[in-house]
mmCIF file of C-alpha atoms and ligand atoms in Angstrom:
data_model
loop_
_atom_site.group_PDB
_atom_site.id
_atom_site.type_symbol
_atom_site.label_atom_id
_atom_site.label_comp_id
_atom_site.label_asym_id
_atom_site.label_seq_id
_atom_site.Cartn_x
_atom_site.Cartn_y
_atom_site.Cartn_z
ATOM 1 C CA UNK A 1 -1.319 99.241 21.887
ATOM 2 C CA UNK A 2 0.738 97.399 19.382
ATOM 3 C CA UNK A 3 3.955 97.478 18.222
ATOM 4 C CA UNK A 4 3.839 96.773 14.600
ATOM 5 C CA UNK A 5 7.742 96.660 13.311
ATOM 6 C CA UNK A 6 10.412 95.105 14.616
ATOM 7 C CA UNK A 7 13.457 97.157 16.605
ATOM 8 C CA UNK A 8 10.470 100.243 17.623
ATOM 9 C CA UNK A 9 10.742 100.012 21.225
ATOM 10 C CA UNK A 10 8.373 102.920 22.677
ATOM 11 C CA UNK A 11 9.718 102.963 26.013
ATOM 12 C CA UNK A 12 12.901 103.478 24.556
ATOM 13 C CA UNK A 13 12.076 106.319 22.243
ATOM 14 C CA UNK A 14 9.929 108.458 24.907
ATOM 15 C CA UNK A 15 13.061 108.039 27.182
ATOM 16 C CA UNK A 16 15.357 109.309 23.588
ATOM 17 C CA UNK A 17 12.749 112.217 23.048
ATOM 18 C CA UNK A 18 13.261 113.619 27.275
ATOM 19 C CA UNK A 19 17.282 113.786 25.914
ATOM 20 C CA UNK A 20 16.321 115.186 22.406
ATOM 21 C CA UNK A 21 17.485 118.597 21.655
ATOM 22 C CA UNK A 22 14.201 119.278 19.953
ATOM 23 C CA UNK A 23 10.733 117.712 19.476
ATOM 24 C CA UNK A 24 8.233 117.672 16.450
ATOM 25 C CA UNK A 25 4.758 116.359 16.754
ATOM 26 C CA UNK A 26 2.776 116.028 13.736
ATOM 27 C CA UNK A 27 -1.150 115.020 14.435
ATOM 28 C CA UNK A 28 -3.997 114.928 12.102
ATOM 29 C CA UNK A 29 -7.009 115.344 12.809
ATOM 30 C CA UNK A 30 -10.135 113.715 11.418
ATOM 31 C CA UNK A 31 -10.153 110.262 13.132
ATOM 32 C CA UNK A 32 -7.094 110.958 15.456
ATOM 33 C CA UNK A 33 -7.604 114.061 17.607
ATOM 34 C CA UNK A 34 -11.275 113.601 16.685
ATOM 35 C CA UNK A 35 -13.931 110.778 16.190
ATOM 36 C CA UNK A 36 -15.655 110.233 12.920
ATOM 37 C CA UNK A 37 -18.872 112.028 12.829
ATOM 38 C CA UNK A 38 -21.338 111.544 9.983
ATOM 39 C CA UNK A 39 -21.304 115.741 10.720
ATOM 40 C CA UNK A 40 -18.091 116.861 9.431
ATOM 41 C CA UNK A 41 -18.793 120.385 10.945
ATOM 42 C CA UNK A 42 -19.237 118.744 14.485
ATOM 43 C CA UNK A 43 -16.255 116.237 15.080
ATOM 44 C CA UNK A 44 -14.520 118.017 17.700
ATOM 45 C CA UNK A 45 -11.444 116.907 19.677
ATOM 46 C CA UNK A 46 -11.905 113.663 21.916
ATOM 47 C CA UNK A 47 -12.444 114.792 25.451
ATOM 48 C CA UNK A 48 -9.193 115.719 27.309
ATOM 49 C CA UNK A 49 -7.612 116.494 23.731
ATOM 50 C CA UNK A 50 -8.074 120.396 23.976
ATOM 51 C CA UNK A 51 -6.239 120.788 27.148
ATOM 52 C CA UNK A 52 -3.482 118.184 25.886
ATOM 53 C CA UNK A 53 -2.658 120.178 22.831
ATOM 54 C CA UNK A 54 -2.577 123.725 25.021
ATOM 55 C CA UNK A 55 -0.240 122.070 27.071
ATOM 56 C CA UNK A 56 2.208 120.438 24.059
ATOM 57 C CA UNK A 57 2.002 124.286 22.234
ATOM 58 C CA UNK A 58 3.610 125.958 25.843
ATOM 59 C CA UNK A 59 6.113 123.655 25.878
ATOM 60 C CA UNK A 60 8.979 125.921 24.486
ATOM 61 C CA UNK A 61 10.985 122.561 23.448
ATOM 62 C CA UNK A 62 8.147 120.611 21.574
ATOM 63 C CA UNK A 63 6.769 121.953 18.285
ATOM 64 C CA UNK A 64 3.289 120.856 17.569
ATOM 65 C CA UNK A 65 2.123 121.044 14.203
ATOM 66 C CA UNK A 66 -1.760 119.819 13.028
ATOM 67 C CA UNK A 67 -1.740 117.780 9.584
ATOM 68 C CA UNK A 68 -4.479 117.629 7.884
ATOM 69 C CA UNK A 69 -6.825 117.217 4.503
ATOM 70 C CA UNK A 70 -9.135 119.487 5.539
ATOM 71 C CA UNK A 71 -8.947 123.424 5.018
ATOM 72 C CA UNK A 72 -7.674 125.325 7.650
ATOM 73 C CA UNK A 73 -10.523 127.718 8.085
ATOM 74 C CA UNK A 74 -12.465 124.318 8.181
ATOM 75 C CA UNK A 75 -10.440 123.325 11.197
ATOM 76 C CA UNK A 76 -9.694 126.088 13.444
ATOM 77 C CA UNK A 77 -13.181 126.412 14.440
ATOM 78 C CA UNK A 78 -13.431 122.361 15.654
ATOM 79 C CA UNK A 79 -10.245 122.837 16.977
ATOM 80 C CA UNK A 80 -10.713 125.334 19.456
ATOM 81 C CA UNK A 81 -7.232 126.734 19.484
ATOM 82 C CA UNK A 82 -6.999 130.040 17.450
ATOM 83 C CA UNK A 83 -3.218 131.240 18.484
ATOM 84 C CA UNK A 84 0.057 129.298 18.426
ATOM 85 C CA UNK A 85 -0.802 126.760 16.921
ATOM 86 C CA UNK A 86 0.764 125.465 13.444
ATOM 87 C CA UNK A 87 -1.636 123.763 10.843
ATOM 88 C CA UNK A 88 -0.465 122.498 7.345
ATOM 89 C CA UNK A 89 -4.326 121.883 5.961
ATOM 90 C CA UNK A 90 -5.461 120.451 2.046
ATOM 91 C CA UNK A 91 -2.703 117.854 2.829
ATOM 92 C CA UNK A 92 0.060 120.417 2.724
ATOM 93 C CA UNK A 93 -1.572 122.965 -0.219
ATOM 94 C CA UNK A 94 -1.494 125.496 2.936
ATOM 95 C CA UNK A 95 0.040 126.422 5.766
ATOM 96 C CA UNK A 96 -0.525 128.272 8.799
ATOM 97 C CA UNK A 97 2.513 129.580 11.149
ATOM 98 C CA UNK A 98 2.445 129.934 14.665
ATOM 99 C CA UNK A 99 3.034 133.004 14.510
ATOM 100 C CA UNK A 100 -0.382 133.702 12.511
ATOM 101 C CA UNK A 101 1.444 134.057 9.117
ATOM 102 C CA UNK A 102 -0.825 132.158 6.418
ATOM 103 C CA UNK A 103 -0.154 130.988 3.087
ATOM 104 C CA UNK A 104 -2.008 129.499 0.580
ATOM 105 C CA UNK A 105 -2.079 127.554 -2.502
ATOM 106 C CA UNK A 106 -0.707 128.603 -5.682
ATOM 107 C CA UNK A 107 -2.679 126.596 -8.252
ATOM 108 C CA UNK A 108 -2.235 126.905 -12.011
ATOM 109 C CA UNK A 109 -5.543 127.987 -14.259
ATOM 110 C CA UNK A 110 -5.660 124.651 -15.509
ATOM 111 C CA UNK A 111 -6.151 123.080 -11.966
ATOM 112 C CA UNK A 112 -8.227 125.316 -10.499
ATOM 113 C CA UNK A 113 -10.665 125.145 -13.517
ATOM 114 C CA UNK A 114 -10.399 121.007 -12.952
ATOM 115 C CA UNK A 115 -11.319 121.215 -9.589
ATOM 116 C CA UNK A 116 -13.738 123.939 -10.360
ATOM 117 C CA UNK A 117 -15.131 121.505 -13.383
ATOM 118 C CA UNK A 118 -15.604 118.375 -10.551
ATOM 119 C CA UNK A 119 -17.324 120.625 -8.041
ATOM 120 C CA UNK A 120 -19.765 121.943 -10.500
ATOM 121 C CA UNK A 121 -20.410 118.709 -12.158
ATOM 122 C CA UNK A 122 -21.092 117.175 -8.039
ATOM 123 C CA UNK A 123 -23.353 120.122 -7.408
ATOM 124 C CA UNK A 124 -25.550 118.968 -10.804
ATOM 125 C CA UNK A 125 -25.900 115.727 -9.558
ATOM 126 C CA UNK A 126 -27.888 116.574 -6.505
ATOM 127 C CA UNK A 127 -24.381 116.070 -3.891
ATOM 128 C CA UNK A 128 -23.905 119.287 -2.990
ATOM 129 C CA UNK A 129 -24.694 118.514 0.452
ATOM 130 C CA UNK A 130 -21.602 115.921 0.392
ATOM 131 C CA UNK A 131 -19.558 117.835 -1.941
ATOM 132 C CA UNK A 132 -16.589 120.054 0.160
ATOM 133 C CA UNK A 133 -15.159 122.798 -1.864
ATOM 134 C CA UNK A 134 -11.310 123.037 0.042
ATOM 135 C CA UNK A 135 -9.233 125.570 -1.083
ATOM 136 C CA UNK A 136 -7.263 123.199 -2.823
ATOM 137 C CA UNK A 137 -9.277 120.106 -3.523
ATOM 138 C CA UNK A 138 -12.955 118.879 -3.558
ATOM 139 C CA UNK A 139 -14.305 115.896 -1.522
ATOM 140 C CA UNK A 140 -17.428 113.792 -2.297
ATOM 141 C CA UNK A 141 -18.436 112.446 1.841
ATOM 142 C CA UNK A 142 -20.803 109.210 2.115
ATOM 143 C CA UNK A 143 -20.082 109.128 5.604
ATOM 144 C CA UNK A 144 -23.525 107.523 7.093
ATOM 145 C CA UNK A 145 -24.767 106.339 3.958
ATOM 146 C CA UNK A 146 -25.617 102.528 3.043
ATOM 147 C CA UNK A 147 -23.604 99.994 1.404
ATOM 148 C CA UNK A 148 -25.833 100.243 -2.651
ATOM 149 C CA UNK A 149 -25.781 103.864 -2.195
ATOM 150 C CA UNK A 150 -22.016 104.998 -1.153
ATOM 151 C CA UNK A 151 -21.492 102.213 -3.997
ATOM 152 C CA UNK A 152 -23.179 104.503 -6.602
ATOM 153 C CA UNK A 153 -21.908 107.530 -5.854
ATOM 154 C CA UNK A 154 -18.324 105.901 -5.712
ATOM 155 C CA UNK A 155 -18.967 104.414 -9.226
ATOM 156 C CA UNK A 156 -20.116 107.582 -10.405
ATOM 157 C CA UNK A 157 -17.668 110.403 -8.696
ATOM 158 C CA UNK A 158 -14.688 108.204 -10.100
ATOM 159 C CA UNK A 159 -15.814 107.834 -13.683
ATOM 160 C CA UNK A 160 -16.789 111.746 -13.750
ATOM 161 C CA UNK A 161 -13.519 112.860 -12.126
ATOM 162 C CA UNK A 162 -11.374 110.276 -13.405
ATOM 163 C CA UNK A 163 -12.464 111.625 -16.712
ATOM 164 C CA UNK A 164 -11.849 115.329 -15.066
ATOM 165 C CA UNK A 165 -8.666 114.350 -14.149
ATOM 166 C CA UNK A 166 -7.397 112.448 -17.241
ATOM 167 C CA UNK A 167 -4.250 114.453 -18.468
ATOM 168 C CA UNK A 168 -4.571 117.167 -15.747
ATOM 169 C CA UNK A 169 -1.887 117.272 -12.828
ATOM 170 C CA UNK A 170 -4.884 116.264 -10.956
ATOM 171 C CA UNK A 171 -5.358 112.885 -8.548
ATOM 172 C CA UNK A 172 -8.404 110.901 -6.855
ATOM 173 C CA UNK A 173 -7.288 109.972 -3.248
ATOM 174 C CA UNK A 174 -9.749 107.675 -1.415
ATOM 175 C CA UNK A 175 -9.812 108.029 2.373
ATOM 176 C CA UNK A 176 -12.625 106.832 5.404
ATOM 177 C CA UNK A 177 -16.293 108.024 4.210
ATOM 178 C CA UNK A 178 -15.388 109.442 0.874
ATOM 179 C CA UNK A 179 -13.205 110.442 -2.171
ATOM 180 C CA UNK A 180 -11.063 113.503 -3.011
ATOM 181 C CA UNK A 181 -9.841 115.165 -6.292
ATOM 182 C CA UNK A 182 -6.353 116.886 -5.314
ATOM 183 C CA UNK A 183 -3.447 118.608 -7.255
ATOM 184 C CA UNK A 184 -0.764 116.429 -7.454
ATOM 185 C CA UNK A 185 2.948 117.132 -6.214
ATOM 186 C CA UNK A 186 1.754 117.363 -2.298
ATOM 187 C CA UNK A 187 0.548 114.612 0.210
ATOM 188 C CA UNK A 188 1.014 114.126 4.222
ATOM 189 C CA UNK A 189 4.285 112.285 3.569
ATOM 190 C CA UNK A 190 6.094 116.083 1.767
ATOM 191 C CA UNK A 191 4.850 117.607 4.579
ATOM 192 C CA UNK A 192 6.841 115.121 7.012
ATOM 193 C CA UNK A 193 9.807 115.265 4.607
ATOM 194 C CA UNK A 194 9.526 118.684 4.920
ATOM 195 C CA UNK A 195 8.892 119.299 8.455
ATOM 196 C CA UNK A 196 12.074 116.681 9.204
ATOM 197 C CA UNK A 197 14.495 118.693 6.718
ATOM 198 C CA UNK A 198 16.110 119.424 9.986
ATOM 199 C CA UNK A 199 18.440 116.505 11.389
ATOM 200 C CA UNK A 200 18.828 115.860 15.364
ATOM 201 C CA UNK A 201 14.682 116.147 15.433
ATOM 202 C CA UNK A 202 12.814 113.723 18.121
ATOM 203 C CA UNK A 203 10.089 113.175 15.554
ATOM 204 C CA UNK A 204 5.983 111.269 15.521
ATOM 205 C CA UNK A 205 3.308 111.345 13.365
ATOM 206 C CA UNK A 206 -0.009 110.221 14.525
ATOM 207 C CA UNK A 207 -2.887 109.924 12.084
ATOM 208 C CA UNK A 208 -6.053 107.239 10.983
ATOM 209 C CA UNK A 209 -6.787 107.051 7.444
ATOM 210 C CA UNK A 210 -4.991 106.047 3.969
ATOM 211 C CA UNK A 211 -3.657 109.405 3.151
ATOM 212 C CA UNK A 212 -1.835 108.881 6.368
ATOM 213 C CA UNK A 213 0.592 106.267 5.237
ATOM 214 C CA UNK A 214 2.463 108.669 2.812
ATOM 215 C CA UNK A 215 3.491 110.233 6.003
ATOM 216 C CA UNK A 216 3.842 106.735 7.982
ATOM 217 C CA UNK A 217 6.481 105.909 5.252
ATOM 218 C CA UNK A 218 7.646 109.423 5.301
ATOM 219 C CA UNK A 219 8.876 109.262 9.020
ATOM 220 C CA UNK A 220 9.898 105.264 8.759
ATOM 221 C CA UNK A 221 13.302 105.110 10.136
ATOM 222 C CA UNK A 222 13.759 108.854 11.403
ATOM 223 C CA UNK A 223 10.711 108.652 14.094
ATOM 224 C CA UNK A 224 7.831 107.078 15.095
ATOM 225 C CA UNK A 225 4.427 106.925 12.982
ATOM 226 C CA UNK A 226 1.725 106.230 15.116
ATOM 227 C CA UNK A 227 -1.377 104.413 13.300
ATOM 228 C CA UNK A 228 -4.504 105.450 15.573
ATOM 229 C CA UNK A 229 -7.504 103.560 14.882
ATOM 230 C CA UNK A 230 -10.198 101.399 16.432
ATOM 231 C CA UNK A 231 -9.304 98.757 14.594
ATOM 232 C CA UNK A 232 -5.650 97.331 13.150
ATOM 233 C CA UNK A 233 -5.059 97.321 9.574
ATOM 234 C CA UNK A 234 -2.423 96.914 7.107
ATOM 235 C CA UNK A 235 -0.391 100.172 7.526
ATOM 236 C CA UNK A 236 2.956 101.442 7.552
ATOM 237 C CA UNK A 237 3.450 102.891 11.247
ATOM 238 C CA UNK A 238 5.543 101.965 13.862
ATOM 239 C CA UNK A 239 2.755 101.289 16.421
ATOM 240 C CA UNK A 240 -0.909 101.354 16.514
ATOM 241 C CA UNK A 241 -3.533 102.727 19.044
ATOM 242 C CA UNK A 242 -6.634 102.909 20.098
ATOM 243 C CA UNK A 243 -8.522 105.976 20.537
ATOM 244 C CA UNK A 244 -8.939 107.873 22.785
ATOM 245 C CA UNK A 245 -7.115 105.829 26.353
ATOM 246 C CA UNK A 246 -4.261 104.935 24.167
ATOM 247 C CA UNK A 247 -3.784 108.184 22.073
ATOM 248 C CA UNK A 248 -4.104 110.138 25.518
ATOM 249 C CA UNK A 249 -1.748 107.520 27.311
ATOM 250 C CA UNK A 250 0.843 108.768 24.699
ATOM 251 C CA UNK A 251 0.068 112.737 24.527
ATOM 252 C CA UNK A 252 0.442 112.736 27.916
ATOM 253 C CA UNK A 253 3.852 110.597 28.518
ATOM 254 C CA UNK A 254 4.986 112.792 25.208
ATOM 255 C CA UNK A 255 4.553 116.150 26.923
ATOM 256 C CA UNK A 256 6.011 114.256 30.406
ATOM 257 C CA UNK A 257 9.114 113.626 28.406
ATOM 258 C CA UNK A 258 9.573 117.234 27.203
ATOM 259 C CA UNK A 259 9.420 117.840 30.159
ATOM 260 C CA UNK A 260 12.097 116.275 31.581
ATOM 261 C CA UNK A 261 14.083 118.309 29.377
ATOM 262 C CA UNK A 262 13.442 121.653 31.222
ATOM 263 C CA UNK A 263 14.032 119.428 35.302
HETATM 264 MG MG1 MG B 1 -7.731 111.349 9.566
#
């Protein structure tokens, strides 16, 4: 554990948050609940995670909300929570409520025949098995691949869908193991903007990869962005640490301090 800017005291904040009127959690999920596996179907929760995140979703004074780029229907399944639980998936293009209400992305033509172009063109290149149709992006993985051959797919996938892109309100994101062709006007940090509209709000955001920091420097100043990785990097957060001790060490003393609330 490391604090990485100067006045976050942690000790201090988890002692704030047992006083706070309310409580927001934001997690992703690839690389933070869950370890990187070259299978993107099988990266399930760290051990321990599961039962962590049942017992932050009954706590009446906490709300827990999942934030992540992949779809939600994607997610549920390796999650292993199917009720209560809030998910804003494709970076924000959807959202699931708690209360099971779902809604989805409202693309122009334009954009969905972009993404619809990329796909396609992926499939004819023979990367269908790393291609990930989203409801509201595609993905290229190399996850597991060498160093000459993620390097020519990169090269490749960003000339085609750079092209794709070119004067389409369409982005390339790049993020651990791969690349991403998104819609542009929503990333993790409007979904922390959004999900903080509300003042008085105990607030952290955990998460890994690049597409994390929008939401590090989303929550800079009004809570605490958490950067969990094996490894420190440059980032935007708050703090940084390691999975899984660390990340449980501060789920755990998180739901402690809600708590504390309720004694
Ligand atoms: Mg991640």
């Amino acid at each position: 554990m490391k604090i990485l800017t100067s006045g976050t005291n942690l000790d201090a904040f988890l002692e704030r948050l047992g006083c706070s009127e309310e409580r927001l959690l934001m997690l992703d999920y690839d690389g933070t609940l869950s370890p990187y596996n070259i299978e993107r179907h099988e990266a399930v929760p760290y051990p321990g995670i599961r039962d962590i995140l049942a017992e932050a979703l009954a706590s009446a004074d906490c709300r827990t909300v999942i934030v992540s780029g992949r779809s939600i229907s994607d997610l549920l399944p390796l999650l292993g929570i199917e009720r209560g639980i809030e998910i804003w998936g494709c970076h924000g293009w959807e959202r699931l409520e708690s209360d099971g209400d779902y809604t989805g992305p409202d693309l122009d033509a334009d954009t969905s025949a972009g993404l619809e172009e990329a796909a396609e063109w992926a499939a004819s290149e023979g990367l269908e098995k790393r291609l990930e149709i989203k409801v509201a992006c595609v993905a290229i993985h190399w996850r597991g691949l060498g160093e000459k051959e993620t390097a020519g797919i990169e090269r490749d996938v960003c000339e085609r869908w750079r092209a794709i892109a070119d004067g389409m309100e369409l982005e390339l994101h790049r993020f651990n193991g791969g690349i991403e062709l998104r819609p542009t006007g929503m990333n993790k940090g409007m979904v922390v903007n959004s999900l903080l509209s509300e003042s008085g709000v105990a607030a952290a955001y955990l998460g890994d990869d690049m597409t994390d920091e929008d939401a590090f420097r989303a929550i800079s100043g009004r809570g605490l962005g958490i950067l969990v990785s094996p490894g420190l990097r440059e980032t935007a957060a708050d703090v940084w640490l390691t999975p899984p001790e660390e990340l449980i060490w501060f789920l755990e003393k998180w739901i402690e301090s809600c708590g504390k609330q309720n004694e």
